[in-house]
PDB file of C-alpha atoms in Angstrom:
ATOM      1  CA  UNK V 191     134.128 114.632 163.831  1.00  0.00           C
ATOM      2  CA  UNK V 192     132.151 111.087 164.739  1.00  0.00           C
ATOM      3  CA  UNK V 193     129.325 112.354 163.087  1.00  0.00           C
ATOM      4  CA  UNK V 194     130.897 112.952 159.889  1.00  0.00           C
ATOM      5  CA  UNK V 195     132.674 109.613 160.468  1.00  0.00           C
ATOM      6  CA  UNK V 196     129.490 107.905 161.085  1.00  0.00           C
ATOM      7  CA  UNK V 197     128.197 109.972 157.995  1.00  0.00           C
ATOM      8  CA  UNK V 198     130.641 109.134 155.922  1.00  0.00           C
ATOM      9  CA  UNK V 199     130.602 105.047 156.980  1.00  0.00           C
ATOM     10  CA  UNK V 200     126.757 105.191 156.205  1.00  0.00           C
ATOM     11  CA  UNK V 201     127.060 106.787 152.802  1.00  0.00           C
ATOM     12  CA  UNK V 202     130.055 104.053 152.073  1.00  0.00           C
ATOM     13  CA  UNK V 203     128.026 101.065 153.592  1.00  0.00           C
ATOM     14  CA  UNK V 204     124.765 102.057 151.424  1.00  0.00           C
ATOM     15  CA  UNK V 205     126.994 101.875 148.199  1.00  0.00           C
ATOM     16  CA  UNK V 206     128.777  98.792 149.257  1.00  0.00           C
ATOM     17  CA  UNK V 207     124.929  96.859 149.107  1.00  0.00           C
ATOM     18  CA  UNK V 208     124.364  98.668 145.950  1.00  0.00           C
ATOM     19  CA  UNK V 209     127.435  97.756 144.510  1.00  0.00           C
ATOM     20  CA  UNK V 210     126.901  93.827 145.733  1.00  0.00           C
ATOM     21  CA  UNK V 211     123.983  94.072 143.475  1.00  0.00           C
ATOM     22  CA  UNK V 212     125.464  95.608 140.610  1.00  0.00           C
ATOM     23  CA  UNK V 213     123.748  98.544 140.813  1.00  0.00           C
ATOM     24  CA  UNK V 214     125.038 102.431 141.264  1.00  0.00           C
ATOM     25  CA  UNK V 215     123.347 105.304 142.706  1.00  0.00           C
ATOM     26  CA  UNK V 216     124.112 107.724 140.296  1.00  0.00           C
ATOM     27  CA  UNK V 217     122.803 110.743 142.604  1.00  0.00           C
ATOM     28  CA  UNK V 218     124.873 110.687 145.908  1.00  0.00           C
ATOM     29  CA  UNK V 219     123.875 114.293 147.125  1.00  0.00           C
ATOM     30  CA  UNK V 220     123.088 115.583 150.854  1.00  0.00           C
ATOM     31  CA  UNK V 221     119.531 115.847 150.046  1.00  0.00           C
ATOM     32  CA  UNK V 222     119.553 111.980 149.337  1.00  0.00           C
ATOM     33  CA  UNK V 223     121.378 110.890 152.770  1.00  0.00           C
ATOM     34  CA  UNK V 224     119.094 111.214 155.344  1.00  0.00           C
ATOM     35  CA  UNK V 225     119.025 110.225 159.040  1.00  0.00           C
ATOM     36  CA  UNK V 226     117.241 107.180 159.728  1.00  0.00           C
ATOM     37  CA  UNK V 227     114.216 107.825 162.314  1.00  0.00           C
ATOM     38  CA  UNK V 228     115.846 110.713 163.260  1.00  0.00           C
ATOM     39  CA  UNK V 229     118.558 108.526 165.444  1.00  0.00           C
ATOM     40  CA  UNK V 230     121.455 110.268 165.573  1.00  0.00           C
ATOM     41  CA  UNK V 231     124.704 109.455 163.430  1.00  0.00           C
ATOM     42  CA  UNK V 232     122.616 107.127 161.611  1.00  0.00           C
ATOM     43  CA  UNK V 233     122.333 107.890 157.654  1.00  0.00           C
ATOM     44  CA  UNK V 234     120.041 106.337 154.893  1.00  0.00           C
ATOM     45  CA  UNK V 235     120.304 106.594 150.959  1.00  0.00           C
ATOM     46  CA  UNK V 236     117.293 108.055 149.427  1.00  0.00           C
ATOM     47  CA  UNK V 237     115.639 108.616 146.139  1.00  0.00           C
ATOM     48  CA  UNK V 238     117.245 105.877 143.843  1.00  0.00           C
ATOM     49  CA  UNK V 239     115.510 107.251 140.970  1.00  0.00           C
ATOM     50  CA  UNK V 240     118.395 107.128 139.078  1.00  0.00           C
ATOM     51  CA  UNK V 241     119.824 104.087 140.132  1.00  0.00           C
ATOM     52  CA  UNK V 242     121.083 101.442 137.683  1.00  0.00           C
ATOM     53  CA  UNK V 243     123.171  98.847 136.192  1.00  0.00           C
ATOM     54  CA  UNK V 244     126.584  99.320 136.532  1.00  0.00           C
ATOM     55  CA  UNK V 245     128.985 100.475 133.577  1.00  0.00           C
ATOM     56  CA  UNK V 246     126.068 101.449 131.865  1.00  0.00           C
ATOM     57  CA  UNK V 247     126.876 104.098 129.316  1.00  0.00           C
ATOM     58  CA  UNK V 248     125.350 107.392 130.310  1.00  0.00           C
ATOM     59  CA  UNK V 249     123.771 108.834 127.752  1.00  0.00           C
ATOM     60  CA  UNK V 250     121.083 111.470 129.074  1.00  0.00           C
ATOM     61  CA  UNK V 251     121.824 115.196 130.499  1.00  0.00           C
ATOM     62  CA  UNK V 252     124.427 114.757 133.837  1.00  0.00           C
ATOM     63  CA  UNK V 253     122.637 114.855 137.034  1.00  0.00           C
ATOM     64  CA  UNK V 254     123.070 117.938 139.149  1.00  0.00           C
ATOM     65  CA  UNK V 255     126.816 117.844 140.514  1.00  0.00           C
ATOM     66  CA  UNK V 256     128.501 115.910 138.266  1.00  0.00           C
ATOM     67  CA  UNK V 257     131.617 117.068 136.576  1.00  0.00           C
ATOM     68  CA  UNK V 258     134.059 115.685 134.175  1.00  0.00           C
ATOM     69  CA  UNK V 259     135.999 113.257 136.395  1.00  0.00           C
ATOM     70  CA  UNK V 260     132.428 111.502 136.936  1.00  0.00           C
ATOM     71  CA  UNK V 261     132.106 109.169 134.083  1.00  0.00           C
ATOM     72  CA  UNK V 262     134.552 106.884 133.489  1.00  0.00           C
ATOM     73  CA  UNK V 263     136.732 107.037 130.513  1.00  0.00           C
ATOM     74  CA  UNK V 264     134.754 104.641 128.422  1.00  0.00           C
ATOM     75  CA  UNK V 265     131.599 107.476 129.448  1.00  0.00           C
ATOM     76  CA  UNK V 266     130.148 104.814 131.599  1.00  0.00           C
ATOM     77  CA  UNK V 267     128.686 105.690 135.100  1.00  0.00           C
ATOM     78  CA  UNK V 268     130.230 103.213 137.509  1.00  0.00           C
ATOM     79  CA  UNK V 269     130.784 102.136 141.019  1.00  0.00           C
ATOM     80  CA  UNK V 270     133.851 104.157 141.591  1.00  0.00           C
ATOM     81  CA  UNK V 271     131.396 107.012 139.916  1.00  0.00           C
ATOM     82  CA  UNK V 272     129.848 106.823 143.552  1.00  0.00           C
ATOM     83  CA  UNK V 273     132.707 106.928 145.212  1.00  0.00           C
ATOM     84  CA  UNK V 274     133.972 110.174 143.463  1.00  0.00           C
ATOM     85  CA  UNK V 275     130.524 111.528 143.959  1.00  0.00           C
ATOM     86  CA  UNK V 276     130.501 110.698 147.542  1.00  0.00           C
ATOM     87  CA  UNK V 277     134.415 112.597 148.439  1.00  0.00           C
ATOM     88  CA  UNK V 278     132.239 115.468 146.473  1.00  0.00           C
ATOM     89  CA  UNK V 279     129.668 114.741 149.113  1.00  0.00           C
ATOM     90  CA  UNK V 280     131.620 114.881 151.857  1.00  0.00           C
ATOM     91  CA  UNK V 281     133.682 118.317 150.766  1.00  0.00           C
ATOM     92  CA  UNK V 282     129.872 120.114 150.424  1.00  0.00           C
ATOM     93  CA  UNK V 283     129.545 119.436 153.894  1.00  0.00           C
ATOM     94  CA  UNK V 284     128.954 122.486 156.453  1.00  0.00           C
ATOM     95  CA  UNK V 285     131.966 121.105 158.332  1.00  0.00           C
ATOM     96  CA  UNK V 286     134.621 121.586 155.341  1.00  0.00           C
ATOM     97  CA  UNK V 287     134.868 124.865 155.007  1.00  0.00           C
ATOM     98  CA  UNK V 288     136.345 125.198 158.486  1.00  0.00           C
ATOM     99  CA  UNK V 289     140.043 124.257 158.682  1.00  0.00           C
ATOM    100  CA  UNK V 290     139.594 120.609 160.987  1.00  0.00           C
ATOM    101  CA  UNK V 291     140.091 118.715 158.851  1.00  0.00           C
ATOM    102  CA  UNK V 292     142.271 115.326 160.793  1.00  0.00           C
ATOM    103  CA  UNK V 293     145.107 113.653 158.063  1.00  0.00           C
ATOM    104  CA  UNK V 294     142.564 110.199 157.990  1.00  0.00           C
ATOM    105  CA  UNK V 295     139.832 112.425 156.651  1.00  0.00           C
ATOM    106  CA  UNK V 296     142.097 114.128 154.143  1.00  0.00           C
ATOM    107  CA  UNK V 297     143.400 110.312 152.783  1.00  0.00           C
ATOM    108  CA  UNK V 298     140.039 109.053 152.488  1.00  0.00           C
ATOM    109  CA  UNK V 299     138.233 112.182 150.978  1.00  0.00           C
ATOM    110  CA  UNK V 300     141.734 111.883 148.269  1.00  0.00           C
ATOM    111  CA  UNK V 301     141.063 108.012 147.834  1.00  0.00           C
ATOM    112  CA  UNK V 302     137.177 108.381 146.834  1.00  0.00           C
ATOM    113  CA  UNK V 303     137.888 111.485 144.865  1.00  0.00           C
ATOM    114  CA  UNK V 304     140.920 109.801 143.034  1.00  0.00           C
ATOM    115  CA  UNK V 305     138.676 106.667 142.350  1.00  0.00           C
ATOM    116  CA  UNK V 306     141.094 103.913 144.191  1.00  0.00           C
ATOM    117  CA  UNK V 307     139.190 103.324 147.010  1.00  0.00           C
ATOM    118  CA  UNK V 308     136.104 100.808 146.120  1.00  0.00           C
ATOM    119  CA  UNK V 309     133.426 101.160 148.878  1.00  0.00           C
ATOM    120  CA  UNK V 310     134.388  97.738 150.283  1.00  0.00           C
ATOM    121  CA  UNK V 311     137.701  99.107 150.734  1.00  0.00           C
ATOM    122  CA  UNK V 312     136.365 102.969 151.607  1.00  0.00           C
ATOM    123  CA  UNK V 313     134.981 100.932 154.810  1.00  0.00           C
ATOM    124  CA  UNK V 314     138.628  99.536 155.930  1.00  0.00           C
ATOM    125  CA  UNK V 315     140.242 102.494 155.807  1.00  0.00           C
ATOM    126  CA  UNK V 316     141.495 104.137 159.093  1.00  0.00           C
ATOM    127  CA  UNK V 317     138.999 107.155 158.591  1.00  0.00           C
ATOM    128  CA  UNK V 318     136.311 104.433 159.003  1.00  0.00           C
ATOM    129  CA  UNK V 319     137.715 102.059 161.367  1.00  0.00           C
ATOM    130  CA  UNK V 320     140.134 104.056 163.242  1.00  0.00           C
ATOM    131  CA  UNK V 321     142.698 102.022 163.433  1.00  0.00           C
ATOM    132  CA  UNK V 322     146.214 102.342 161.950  1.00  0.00           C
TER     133      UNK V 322
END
């Protein structure tokens, strides 16, 4: 479970610079979290091709898993967009489908997929940080 911890701090930290900047990912997938130089429960964000302004209304096809809790109701793609998209993330990993799945992970996955957890506060929570 540290390595989807660490995975799941990596993917929040990489949206939390984004998100400082104004900008969203748009396309948080596993083939766009990578590990960095092959170190070991160390993940980067690739391919920001879509990457953009935030709250920018989406007008174009949706990007490959997106649904219709994605936009927000205004039709905009924001930063809690990414969020959502990440708790998708996270539930398409190989490690879901068995049934370990600890009461911190369940809260946080719920928080992201919910949109109330902001990546700043995605990186407080006790999934992240362990503590209670």
């Amino acid at each position: 479970m540290q390595e989807v911890q660490g995975y799941c701090q990596d993917c929040c930290a990489g949206a939390e610079a984004l998100h400082a900047a104004s900008v969203v990912m748009r396309d948080f997938r596993s083939p766009n979290v990578l590990t960095r130089n092959g170190a070991e429960g160390k993940y980067v964000i690739v391919d920001l091709e879509f990457a953009g302004p935030n709250k920018y209304p989406w007008t174009l096809d949706w990007l490959h898993g997106w649904d219709d809790h994605t936009l927000n109701q205004e039709g905009q793609y924001d930063t809690f967009s990414d969020m959502y998209q990440i708790g998708k993330l996270i539930e398409g990993l190989p490690f879901w489908r068995s049934n370990v799945r600890p009461p911190a992970l369940m809260s946080f996955v719920n928080g992201l997929k919910s949109k109330r957890l902001s990546a700043s506060e995605a990186l407080q929570h006790i999934w992240i940080t362990g503590h209670c």
